[in-house]
PDB file of C-alpha atoms in Angstrom:
ATOM      1  CA  UNK O 285      64.989 -49.975  30.380  1.00  0.00           C
ATOM      2  CA  UNK O 286      68.768 -49.000  31.013  1.00  0.00           C
ATOM      3  CA  UNK O 287      69.959 -52.613  31.251  1.00  0.00           C
ATOM      4  CA  UNK O 288      68.196 -53.192  27.870  1.00  0.00           C
ATOM      5  CA  UNK O 289      70.307 -50.432  26.557  1.00  0.00           C
ATOM      6  CA  UNK O 290      73.560 -51.768  27.957  1.00  0.00           C
ATOM      7  CA  UNK O 291      72.958 -55.121  26.356  1.00  0.00           C
ATOM      8  CA  UNK O 292      71.853 -53.450  23.107  1.00  0.00           C
ATOM      9  CA  UNK O 293      75.151 -51.228  23.171  1.00  0.00           C
ATOM     10  CA  UNK O 294      77.403 -54.292  23.882  1.00  0.00           C
ATOM     11  CA  UNK O 295      75.764 -56.343  20.730  1.00  0.00           C
ATOM     12  CA  UNK O 296      76.045 -53.529  18.679  1.00  0.00           C
ATOM     13  CA  UNK O 297      79.696 -52.885  19.458  1.00  0.00           C
ATOM     14  CA  UNK O 298      80.303 -56.606  18.758  1.00  0.00           C
ATOM     15  CA  UNK O 299      78.441 -56.447  15.309  1.00  0.00           C
ATOM     16  CA  UNK O 300      80.664 -53.369  14.484  1.00  0.00           C
ATOM     17  CA  UNK O 301      83.706 -55.356  15.320  1.00  0.00           C
ATOM     18  CA  UNK O 302      82.778 -58.331  13.318  1.00  0.00           C
ATOM     19  CA  UNK O 303      81.711 -56.174  10.396  1.00  0.00           C
ATOM     20  CA  UNK O 304      85.088 -54.489  10.486  1.00  0.00           C
ATOM     21  CA  UNK O 305      86.894 -57.969  10.796  1.00  0.00           C
ATOM     22  CA  UNK O 306      84.867 -59.156   7.789  1.00  0.00           C
ATOM     23  CA  UNK O 307      85.813 -56.112   5.500  1.00  0.00           C
ATOM     24  CA  UNK O 308      89.428 -56.261   6.297  1.00  0.00           C
ATOM     25  CA  UNK O 309      89.232 -59.997   5.141  1.00  0.00           C
ATOM     26  CA  UNK O 310      87.204 -59.247   2.030  1.00  0.00           C
ATOM     27  CA  UNK O 311      89.833 -56.455   0.917  1.00  0.00           C
ATOM     28  CA  UNK O 312      92.373 -58.956   1.133  1.00  0.00           C
ATOM     29  CA  UNK O 313      90.627 -61.005  -1.452  1.00  0.00           C
ATOM     30  CA  UNK O 314      89.810 -58.456  -3.879  1.00  0.00           C
ATOM     31  CA  UNK O 315      93.196 -56.929  -4.882  1.00  0.00           C
ATOM     32  CA  UNK O 316      91.216 -54.281  -7.151  1.00  0.00           C
ATOM     33  CA  UNK O 317      94.054 -51.666  -6.644  1.00  0.00           C
ATOM     34  CA  UNK O 318      97.225 -52.058  -8.673  1.00  0.00           C
ATOM     35  CA  UNK O 319      99.496 -50.277  -6.318  1.00  0.00           C
ATOM     36  CA  UNK O 320     101.192 -52.632  -3.871  1.00  0.00           C
ATOM     37  CA  UNK O 321     100.159 -51.864  -0.433  1.00  0.00           C
ATOM     38  CA  UNK O 322      97.177 -49.563  -1.144  1.00  0.00           C
ATOM     39  CA  UNK O 323      93.889 -50.698  -0.046  1.00  0.00           C
ATOM     40  CA  UNK O 324      90.290 -49.423  -0.374  1.00  0.00           C
ATOM     41  CA  UNK O 325      89.910 -48.858   3.349  1.00  0.00           C
ATOM     42  CA  UNK O 326      86.278 -50.604   3.710  1.00  0.00           C
ATOM     43  CA  UNK O 327      87.134 -51.310   7.159  1.00  0.00           C
ATOM     44  CA  UNK O 328      87.604 -47.468   7.657  1.00  0.00           C
ATOM     45  CA  UNK O 329      83.628 -47.104   6.792  1.00  0.00           C
ATOM     46  CA  UNK O 330      82.931 -48.958  10.099  1.00  0.00           C
ATOM     47  CA  UNK O 331      85.377 -46.717  11.917  1.00  0.00           C
ATOM     48  CA  UNK O 332      83.974 -43.390  10.525  1.00  0.00           C
ATOM     49  CA  UNK O 333      80.374 -44.711  11.515  1.00  0.00           C
ATOM     50  CA  UNK O 334      81.349 -45.853  14.916  1.00  0.00           C
ATOM     51  CA  UNK O 335      83.224 -42.175  15.603  1.00  0.00           C
ATOM     52  CA  UNK O 336      80.340 -39.945  13.898  1.00  0.00           C
ATOM     53  CA  UNK O 337      77.182 -42.221  15.058  1.00  0.00           C
ATOM     54  CA  UNK O 338      78.258 -43.716  18.535  1.00  0.00           C
ATOM     55  CA  UNK O 339      81.279 -42.682  20.339  1.00  0.00           C
ATOM     56  CA  UNK O 340      85.004 -42.341  20.225  1.00  0.00           C
ATOM     57  CA  UNK O 341      85.703 -45.499  22.631  1.00  0.00           C
ATOM     58  CA  UNK O 342      84.010 -47.571  20.187  1.00  0.00           C
ATOM     59  CA  UNK O 343      85.925 -46.010  17.083  1.00  0.00           C
ATOM     60  CA  UNK O 344      89.047 -46.856  19.021  1.00  0.00           C
ATOM     61  CA  UNK O 345      87.798 -50.452  19.748  1.00  0.00           C
ATOM     62  CA  UNK O 346      86.936 -50.883  15.894  1.00  0.00           C
ATOM     63  CA  UNK O 347      90.412 -49.547  14.814  1.00  0.00           C
ATOM     64  CA  UNK O 348      92.051 -52.141  17.313  1.00  0.00           C
ATOM     65  CA  UNK O 349      89.933 -55.004  15.607  1.00  0.00           C
ATOM     66  CA  UNK O 350      91.382 -53.475  12.056  1.00  0.00           C
ATOM     67  CA  UNK O 351      94.908 -53.728  13.417  1.00  0.00           C
ATOM     68  CA  UNK O 352      94.476 -57.098  14.568  1.00  0.00           C
ATOM     69  CA  UNK O 353      93.283 -58.294  11.318  1.00  0.00           C
ATOM     70  CA  UNK O 354      96.428 -56.950   9.462  1.00  0.00           C
ATOM     71  CA  UNK O 355      98.503 -59.031  11.918  1.00  0.00           C
ATOM     72  CA  UNK O 356      97.344 -61.933   9.888  1.00  0.00           C
ATOM     73  CA  UNK O 357      99.084 -60.629   7.150  1.00  0.00           C
ATOM     74  CA  UNK O 358     102.271 -60.588   8.776  1.00  0.00           C
ATOM     75  CA  UNK O 359     104.404 -58.353  11.007  1.00  0.00           C
ATOM     76  CA  UNK O 360     105.480 -55.580   8.442  1.00  0.00           C
ATOM     77  CA  UNK O 361     101.698 -55.406   7.367  1.00  0.00           C
ATOM     78  CA  UNK O 362     100.666 -55.012  11.010  1.00  0.00           C
ATOM     79  CA  UNK O 363     103.324 -52.306  11.707  1.00  0.00           C
ATOM     80  CA  UNK O 364     102.102 -50.198   8.457  1.00  0.00           C
ATOM     81  CA  UNK O 365      98.394 -50.639   9.407  1.00  0.00           C
ATOM     82  CA  UNK O 366      99.106 -49.739  13.024  1.00  0.00           C
ATOM     83  CA  UNK O 367     100.674 -46.401  12.081  1.00  0.00           C
ATOM     84  CA  UNK O 368      98.096 -45.666   9.353  1.00  0.00           C
ATOM     85  CA  UNK O 369      95.057 -46.728  11.235  1.00  0.00           C
ATOM     86  CA  UNK O 370      96.361 -44.810  14.425  1.00  0.00           C
ATOM     87  CA  UNK O 371      97.144 -41.457  12.631  1.00  0.00           C
ATOM     88  CA  UNK O 372      93.722 -41.924  10.615  1.00  0.00           C
ATOM     89  CA  UNK O 373      91.837 -42.297  14.016  1.00  0.00           C
ATOM     90  CA  UNK O 374      93.569 -39.291  15.640  1.00  0.00           C
ATOM     91  CA  UNK O 375      92.983 -37.065  12.647  1.00  0.00           C
ATOM     92  CA  UNK O 376      89.443 -38.362  12.400  1.00  0.00           C
ATOM     93  CA  UNK O 377      88.523 -37.811  15.965  1.00  0.00           C
ATOM     94  CA  UNK O 378      90.035 -34.289  16.197  1.00  0.00           C
ATOM     95  CA  UNK O 379      88.305 -33.330  12.852  1.00  0.00           C
ATOM     96  CA  UNK O 380      84.985 -34.654  14.321  1.00  0.00           C
ATOM     97  CA  UNK O 381      85.640 -33.041  17.499  1.00  0.00           C
ATOM     98  CA  UNK O 382      86.370 -29.523  16.344  1.00  0.00           C
ATOM     99  CA  UNK O 383      84.889 -29.476  12.985  1.00  0.00           C
ATOM    100  CA  UNK O 384      81.723 -31.588  12.856  1.00  0.00           C
ATOM    101  CA  UNK O 385      79.548 -28.682  11.760  1.00  0.00           C
ATOM    102  CA  UNK O 386      81.894 -27.622   8.883  1.00  0.00           C
ATOM    103  CA  UNK O 387      82.675 -30.975   7.436  1.00  0.00           C
ATOM    104  CA  UNK O 388      80.461 -33.935   6.355  1.00  0.00           C
ATOM    105  CA  UNK O 389      81.554 -37.842   5.728  1.00  0.00           C
ATOM    106  CA  UNK O 390      83.124 -36.917   2.504  1.00  0.00           C
ATOM    107  CA  UNK O 391      85.733 -34.745   4.165  1.00  0.00           C
ATOM    108  CA  UNK O 392      86.088 -37.029   7.023  1.00  0.00           C
ATOM    109  CA  UNK O 393      86.692 -39.955   4.588  1.00  0.00           C
ATOM    110  CA  UNK O 394      89.351 -37.955   2.580  1.00  0.00           C
ATOM    111  CA  UNK O 395      91.210 -36.662   5.591  1.00  0.00           C
ATOM    112  CA  UNK O 396      90.935 -39.963   7.316  1.00  0.00           C
ATOM    113  CA  UNK O 397      92.527 -41.894   4.434  1.00  0.00           C
ATOM    114  CA  UNK O 398      95.094 -39.143   3.970  1.00  0.00           C
ATOM    115  CA  UNK O 399      96.347 -39.574   7.266  1.00  0.00           C
ATOM    116  CA  UNK O 400      95.963 -43.350   7.198  1.00  0.00           C
ATOM    117  CA  UNK O 401      98.603 -43.608   3.870  1.00  0.00           C
ATOM    118  CA  UNK O 402     100.692 -41.038   5.344  1.00  0.00           C
ATOM    119  CA  UNK O 403     101.009 -43.089   8.604  1.00  0.00           C
ATOM    120  CA  UNK O 404     101.523 -45.956   6.403  1.00  0.00           C
ATOM    121  CA  UNK O 405     104.307 -44.299   4.425  1.00  0.00           C
ATOM    122  CA  UNK O 406     106.175 -42.914   7.626  1.00  0.00           C
ATOM    123  CA  UNK O 407     106.231 -46.594   9.071  1.00  0.00           C
ATOM    124  CA  UNK O 408     107.636 -47.794   5.668  1.00  0.00           C
ATOM    125  CA  UNK O 409     110.351 -45.239   5.511  1.00  0.00           C
ATOM    126  CA  UNK O 410     111.398 -46.433   8.896  1.00  0.00           C
ATOM    127  CA  UNK O 411     111.249 -50.347   7.872  1.00  0.00           C
ATOM    128  CA  UNK O 412     112.365 -50.068   4.060  1.00  0.00           C
ATOM    129  CA  UNK O 413     114.410 -46.936   3.559  1.00  0.00           C
ATOM    130  CA  UNK O 414     114.172 -43.595   1.618  1.00  0.00           C
ATOM    131  CA  UNK O 415     112.971 -45.378  -1.602  1.00  0.00           C
ATOM    132  CA  UNK O 416     109.445 -45.129  -0.441  1.00  0.00           C
ATOM    133  CA  UNK O 417     109.178 -41.590  -0.884  1.00  0.00           C
ATOM    134  CA  UNK O 418     108.902 -42.008  -4.392  1.00  0.00           C
ATOM    135  CA  UNK O 419     105.956 -44.090  -3.874  1.00  0.00           C
ATOM    136  CA  UNK O 420     104.275 -41.357  -1.790  1.00  0.00           C
ATOM    137  CA  UNK O 421     102.452 -39.175  -4.487  1.00  0.00           C
ATOM    138  CA  UNK O 422     100.758 -42.371  -5.815  1.00  0.00           C
ATOM    139  CA  UNK O 423      99.906 -43.481  -2.442  1.00  0.00           C
ATOM    140  CA  UNK O 424      98.328 -40.083  -1.517  1.00  0.00           C
ATOM    141  CA  UNK O 425      96.280 -39.991  -4.723  1.00  0.00           C
ATOM    142  CA  UNK O 426      95.116 -43.446  -3.747  1.00  0.00           C
ATOM    143  CA  UNK O 427      94.025 -41.814  -0.507  1.00  0.00           C
ATOM    144  CA  UNK O 428      91.892 -39.152  -2.067  1.00  0.00           C
ATOM    145  CA  UNK O 429      90.206 -41.573  -4.324  1.00  0.00           C
ATOM    146  CA  UNK O 430      89.376 -44.215  -1.781  1.00  0.00           C
ATOM    147  CA  UNK O 431      88.591 -41.352   0.859  1.00  0.00           C
ATOM    148  CA  UNK O 432      86.071 -40.124  -1.488  1.00  0.00           C
ATOM    149  CA  UNK O 433      84.352 -43.438  -2.158  1.00  0.00           C
ATOM    150  CA  UNK O 434      84.454 -44.584   1.446  1.00  0.00           C
ATOM    151  CA  UNK O 435      82.899 -41.335   2.725  1.00  0.00           C
ATOM    152  CA  UNK O 436      80.287 -41.172   0.219  1.00  0.00           C
ATOM    153  CA  UNK O 437      79.391 -44.940   0.557  1.00  0.00           C
ATOM    154  CA  UNK O 438      78.945 -44.303   4.168  1.00  0.00           C
ATOM    155  CA  UNK O 439      76.755 -41.319   3.440  1.00  0.00           C
ATOM    156  CA  UNK O 440      74.514 -43.284   1.006  1.00  0.00           C
ATOM    157  CA  UNK O 441      74.438 -46.339   3.530  1.00  0.00           C
ATOM    158  CA  UNK O 442      73.668 -43.991   6.677  1.00  0.00           C
ATOM    159  CA  UNK O 443      69.762 -44.213   6.232  1.00  0.00           C
ATOM    160  CA  UNK O 444      69.678 -48.010   6.291  1.00  0.00           C
ATOM    161  CA  UNK O 445      72.256 -48.238   9.112  1.00  0.00           C
ATOM    162  CA  UNK O 446      70.050 -45.863  11.123  1.00  0.00           C
ATOM    163  CA  UNK O 447      67.415 -48.207  10.789  1.00  0.00           C
ATOM    164  CA  UNK O 448      69.224 -50.971  12.209  1.00  0.00           C
ATOM    165  CA  UNK O 449      70.697 -48.873  14.856  1.00  0.00           C
ATOM    166  CA  UNK O 450      67.529 -47.533  16.409  1.00  0.00           C
ATOM    167  CA  UNK O 451      65.228 -50.572  16.412  1.00  0.00           C
ATOM    168  CA  UNK O 452      66.789 -51.864  19.480  1.00  0.00           C
ATOM    169  CA  UNK O 453      67.263 -48.730  21.487  1.00  0.00           C
TER     170      UNK O 453
ATOM    171  CA  UNK J 101      68.881 -37.955  -3.243  1.00  0.00           C
ATOM    172  CA  UNK J 102      68.754 -34.397  -2.158  1.00  0.00           C
ATOM    173  CA  UNK J 103      69.348 -35.256   1.458  1.00  0.00           C
ATOM    174  CA  UNK J 104      72.584 -36.893   0.187  1.00  0.00           C
ATOM    175  CA  UNK J 105      73.996 -33.775  -1.331  1.00  0.00           C
ATOM    176  CA  UNK J 106      72.676 -31.489   1.379  1.00  0.00           C
ATOM    177  CA  UNK J 107      74.843 -33.376   4.033  1.00  0.00           C
ATOM    178  CA  UNK J 108      77.904 -31.995   2.158  1.00  0.00           C
ATOM    179  CA  UNK J 109      79.821 -29.085   3.725  1.00  0.00           C
ATOM    180  CA  UNK J 110      82.176 -26.239   2.327  1.00  0.00           C
ATOM    181  CA  UNK J 111      84.975 -27.752   4.636  1.00  0.00           C
ATOM    182  CA  UNK J 112      84.974 -30.774   2.570  1.00  0.00           C
ATOM    183  CA  UNK J 113      85.858 -28.693  -0.699  1.00  0.00           C
ATOM    184  CA  UNK J 114      88.593 -27.408   1.571  1.00  0.00           C
ATOM    185  CA  UNK J 115      89.773 -30.972   2.388  1.00  0.00           C
ATOM    186  CA  UNK J 116      89.596 -32.005  -0.869  1.00  0.00           C
ATOM    187  CA  UNK J 117      91.627 -28.922  -2.105  1.00  0.00           C
ATOM    188  CA  UNK J 118      94.188 -29.509   0.603  1.00  0.00           C
ATOM    189  CA  UNK J 119      94.660 -33.111  -0.629  1.00  0.00           C
ATOM    190  CA  UNK J 120      94.894 -32.217  -4.389  1.00  0.00           C
ATOM    191  CA  UNK J 121      97.509 -29.458  -3.532  1.00  0.00           C
ATOM    192  CA  UNK J 122      99.501 -32.129  -1.355  1.00  0.00           C
ATOM    193  CA  UNK J 123      99.349 -34.640  -4.157  1.00  0.00           C
ATOM    194  CA  UNK J 124     100.483 -32.066  -6.507  1.00  0.00           C
ATOM    195  CA  UNK J 125     103.602 -31.085  -4.591  1.00  0.00           C
ATOM    196  CA  UNK J 126     104.690 -34.750  -3.913  1.00  0.00           C
ATOM    197  CA  UNK J 127     104.481 -35.632  -7.633  1.00  0.00           C
ATOM    198  CA  UNK J 128     106.565 -32.304  -8.403  1.00  0.00           C
ATOM    199  CA  UNK J 129     109.032 -32.903  -5.738  1.00  0.00           C
ATOM    200  CA  UNK J 130     109.297 -36.725  -6.987  1.00  0.00           C
ATOM    201  CA  UNK J 131     109.934 -35.590 -10.316  1.00  0.00           C
ATOM    202  CA  UNK J 132     112.752 -33.467  -9.630  1.00  0.00           C
ATOM    203  CA  UNK J 133     114.692 -36.237  -7.651  1.00  0.00           C
ATOM    204  CA  UNK J 134     118.045 -37.579  -9.132  1.00  0.00           C
ATOM    205  CA  UNK J 135     118.210 -39.983 -12.114  1.00  0.00           C
ATOM    206  CA  UNK J 136     119.683 -43.424 -11.272  1.00  0.00           C
ATOM    207  CA  UNK J 137     123.082 -44.502 -12.626  1.00  0.00           C
ATOM    208  CA  UNK J 138     123.343 -48.294 -11.360  1.00  0.00           C
ATOM    209  CA  UNK J 139     121.268 -50.898  -9.803  1.00  0.00           C
ATOM    210  CA  UNK J 140     122.437 -52.833  -6.630  1.00  0.00           C
ATOM    211  CA  UNK J 141     120.729 -56.324  -6.510  1.00  0.00           C
ATOM    212  CA  UNK J 142     121.089 -57.831  -3.028  1.00  0.00           C
ATOM    213  CA  UNK J 143     119.947 -61.464  -1.992  1.00  0.00           C
ATOM    214  CA  UNK J 144     120.722 -64.094   0.753  1.00  0.00           C
ATOM    215  CA  UNK J 145     123.447 -65.398  -1.961  1.00  0.00           C
ATOM    216  CA  UNK J 146     125.265 -61.934  -2.238  1.00  0.00           C
ATOM    217  CA  UNK J 147     125.210 -58.818  -3.997  1.00  0.00           C
ATOM    218  CA  UNK J 148     125.661 -57.532  -7.598  1.00  0.00           C
ATOM    219  CA  UNK J 149     125.531 -54.107  -9.276  1.00  0.00           C
ATOM    220  CA  UNK J 150     124.326 -53.630 -12.799  1.00  0.00           C
ATOM    221  CA  UNK J 151     124.582 -50.599 -14.774  1.00  0.00           C
ATOM    222  CA  UNK J 152     121.304 -48.751 -15.793  1.00  0.00           C
ATOM    223  CA  UNK J 153     122.853 -48.078 -19.342  1.00  0.00           C
ATOM    224  CA  UNK J 154     123.338 -51.470 -20.588  1.00  0.00           C
ATOM    225  CA  UNK J 155     120.275 -53.325 -21.327  1.00  0.00           C
ATOM    226  CA  UNK J 156     120.155 -57.029 -19.586  1.00  0.00           C
ATOM    227  CA  UNK J 157     118.428 -59.313 -17.817  1.00  0.00           C
ATOM    228  CA  UNK J 158     119.588 -61.313 -14.693  1.00  0.00           C
ATOM    229  CA  UNK J 159     117.742 -64.149 -12.462  1.00  0.00           C
ATOM    230  CA  UNK J 160     118.197 -63.920  -8.770  1.00  0.00           C
ATOM    231  CA  UNK J 161     117.273 -66.595  -6.336  1.00  0.00           C
ATOM    232  CA  UNK J 162     116.399 -66.572  -2.617  1.00  0.00           C
ATOM    233  CA  UNK J 163     114.077 -68.504  -0.326  1.00  0.00           C
ATOM    234  CA  UNK J 164     113.368 -70.887  -2.828  1.00  0.00           C
ATOM    235  CA  UNK J 165     111.993 -68.498  -5.474  1.00  0.00           C
ATOM    236  CA  UNK J 166     113.572 -67.146  -8.626  1.00  0.00           C
ATOM    237  CA  UNK J 167     113.398 -63.757  -9.716  1.00  0.00           C
ATOM    238  CA  UNK J 168     114.139 -62.027 -13.092  1.00  0.00           C
ATOM    239  CA  UNK J 169     115.507 -58.787 -12.735  1.00  0.00           C
ATOM    240  CA  UNK J 170     115.491 -56.899 -16.259  1.00  0.00           C
ATOM    241  CA  UNK J 171     117.141 -53.612 -17.080  1.00  0.00           C
ATOM    242  CA  UNK J 172     115.996 -51.774 -20.163  1.00  0.00           C
ATOM    243  CA  UNK J 173     116.225 -48.060 -21.197  1.00  0.00           C
ATOM    244  CA  UNK J 174     117.539 -46.738 -18.193  1.00  0.00           C
ATOM    245  CA  UNK J 175     114.903 -48.380 -16.131  1.00  0.00           C
ATOM    246  CA  UNK J 176     114.816 -51.502 -13.944  1.00  0.00           C
ATOM    247  CA  UNK J 177     112.041 -53.802 -12.826  1.00  0.00           C
ATOM    248  CA  UNK J 178     111.485 -57.548 -11.577  1.00  0.00           C
ATOM    249  CA  UNK J 179     109.935 -59.048 -14.862  1.00  0.00           C
ATOM    250  CA  UNK J 180     108.963 -62.196 -13.261  1.00  0.00           C
ATOM    251  CA  UNK J 181     108.874 -64.051  -9.952  1.00  0.00           C
ATOM    252  CA  UNK J 182     107.479 -67.304  -8.842  1.00  0.00           C
ATOM    253  CA  UNK J 183     107.007 -65.878  -5.342  1.00  0.00           C
ATOM    254  CA  UNK J 184     103.367 -65.727  -3.703  1.00  0.00           C
ATOM    255  CA  UNK J 185     102.054 -62.136  -3.528  1.00  0.00           C
ATOM    256  CA  UNK J 186     103.855 -60.830  -6.634  1.00  0.00           C
ATOM    257  CA  UNK J 187     104.408 -57.268  -4.761  1.00  0.00           C
ATOM    258  CA  UNK J 188     107.802 -57.080  -6.566  1.00  0.00           C
ATOM    259  CA  UNK J 189     106.392 -57.737  -9.922  1.00  0.00           C
ATOM    260  CA  UNK J 190     103.561 -55.300  -9.586  1.00  0.00           C
ATOM    261  CA  UNK J 191     105.818 -52.507  -8.217  1.00  0.00           C
ATOM    262  CA  UNK J 192     106.803 -52.125 -11.742  1.00  0.00           C
ATOM    263  CA  UNK J 193     109.558 -50.150 -13.541  1.00  0.00           C
ATOM    264  CA  UNK J 194     111.827 -47.620 -11.083  1.00  0.00           C
ATOM    265  CA  UNK J 195     114.638 -45.432 -12.327  1.00  0.00           C
ATOM    266  CA  UNK J 196     115.398 -42.843  -9.998  1.00  0.00           C
ATOM    267  CA  UNK J 197     118.217 -42.892  -7.190  1.00  0.00           C
ATOM    268  CA  UNK J 198     116.885 -44.242  -3.935  1.00  0.00           C
ATOM    269  CA  UNK J 199     113.825 -46.251  -5.444  1.00  0.00           C
ATOM    270  CA  UNK J 200     113.909 -49.799  -4.572  1.00  0.00           C
ATOM    271  CA  UNK J 201     111.886 -53.005  -5.210  1.00  0.00           C
ATOM    272  CA  UNK J 202     111.479 -55.317  -2.374  1.00  0.00           C
ATOM    273  CA  UNK J 203     110.473 -59.098  -2.700  1.00  0.00           C
ATOM    274  CA  UNK J 204     110.076 -60.020   0.995  1.00  0.00           C
ATOM    275  CA  UNK J 205     109.406 -63.881   0.232  1.00  0.00           C
ATOM    276  CA  UNK J 206     112.628 -64.316  -1.535  1.00  0.00           C
ATOM    277  CA  UNK J 207     114.530 -61.681   0.554  1.00  0.00           C
ATOM    278  CA  UNK J 208     115.527 -59.873  -2.541  1.00  0.00           C
ATOM    279  CA  UNK J 209     115.801 -56.034  -2.715  1.00  0.00           C
ATOM    280  CA  UNK J 210     116.617 -54.164  -5.918  1.00  0.00           C
ATOM    281  CA  UNK J 211     117.811 -50.618  -5.338  1.00  0.00           C
ATOM    282  CA  UNK J 212     118.682 -47.716  -7.878  1.00  0.00           C
ATOM    283  CA  UNK J 213     121.957 -45.913  -7.110  1.00  0.00           C
ATOM    284  CA  UNK J 214     122.643 -42.438  -8.255  1.00  0.00           C
ATOM    285  CA  UNK J 215     125.507 -40.021  -8.134  1.00  0.00           C
ATOM    286  CA  UNK J 216     123.802 -38.014  -5.126  1.00  0.00           C
ATOM    287  CA  UNK J 217     122.879 -39.582  -1.783  1.00  0.00           C
ATOM    288  CA  UNK J 218     120.026 -41.960  -1.740  1.00  0.00           C
ATOM    289  CA  UNK J 219     118.266 -39.491   0.733  1.00  0.00           C
ATOM    290  CA  UNK J 220     117.850 -36.884  -2.136  1.00  0.00           C
ATOM    291  CA  UNK J 221     114.354 -36.483  -1.846  1.00  0.00           C
ATOM    292  CA  UNK J 222     114.015 -35.888   1.884  1.00  0.00           C
ATOM    293  CA  UNK J 223     117.045 -33.070   1.642  1.00  0.00           C
TER     294      UNK J 223
END
């Protein structure tokens, strides 16, 4: 039984990693956001699911996949994604560790998106100069919107995901 | 549907409120920043400075691409570019000191300069 569990866990981790990679690519194809550099953060849904329903190590793994996918879009995109995803993971993990009874996926989504775009901005500041500050309010506004959307989306998808997750266990 | 809403917590409202406050402060700070007086256009071929008070368009080439930089009404934008990605065009109009438009494929930067230091916002 224990062995079966391990096999299941590895398979499930692979599934989430693949989903994260697919969503990262998909997002590159739909430039629905009029702000350059801003993205919907669909792959962040997978990270939030991994963090809240499975474990922190898996959330780290999923984030690593996300960063690698950004590498396909070039060095600058990778550095910005790494700064954003890293900060987002840290803030999300801390919030969920200490406040999981006080916040839901909605709060987690907003906080994660804010952290992501702030991290992105800090890296952009280092790479491109002080001009990016003018862009900060729009990027933060975008974080509030995309964080709300992704948080509520995961909340709505959760019953479905639970079905898939528990079947094998 | 009810299960969906009962999952929400009071902390969510605090986080949302914090986010709104942060965005408001960011917009306020940016609004107060210096208006620019001139535009510096840099490319591999060299550098030129345009006044923001005179309307005109110039073409800049780099990396095999051609960009049209337009100054109108104290603002500047990349009106047209044949580069892939079009990030420079989508950046839109900029007008405050320190703001810039970057076209990575063409290696062109358009930076607004003002009377004060370009780091005005950070001070």
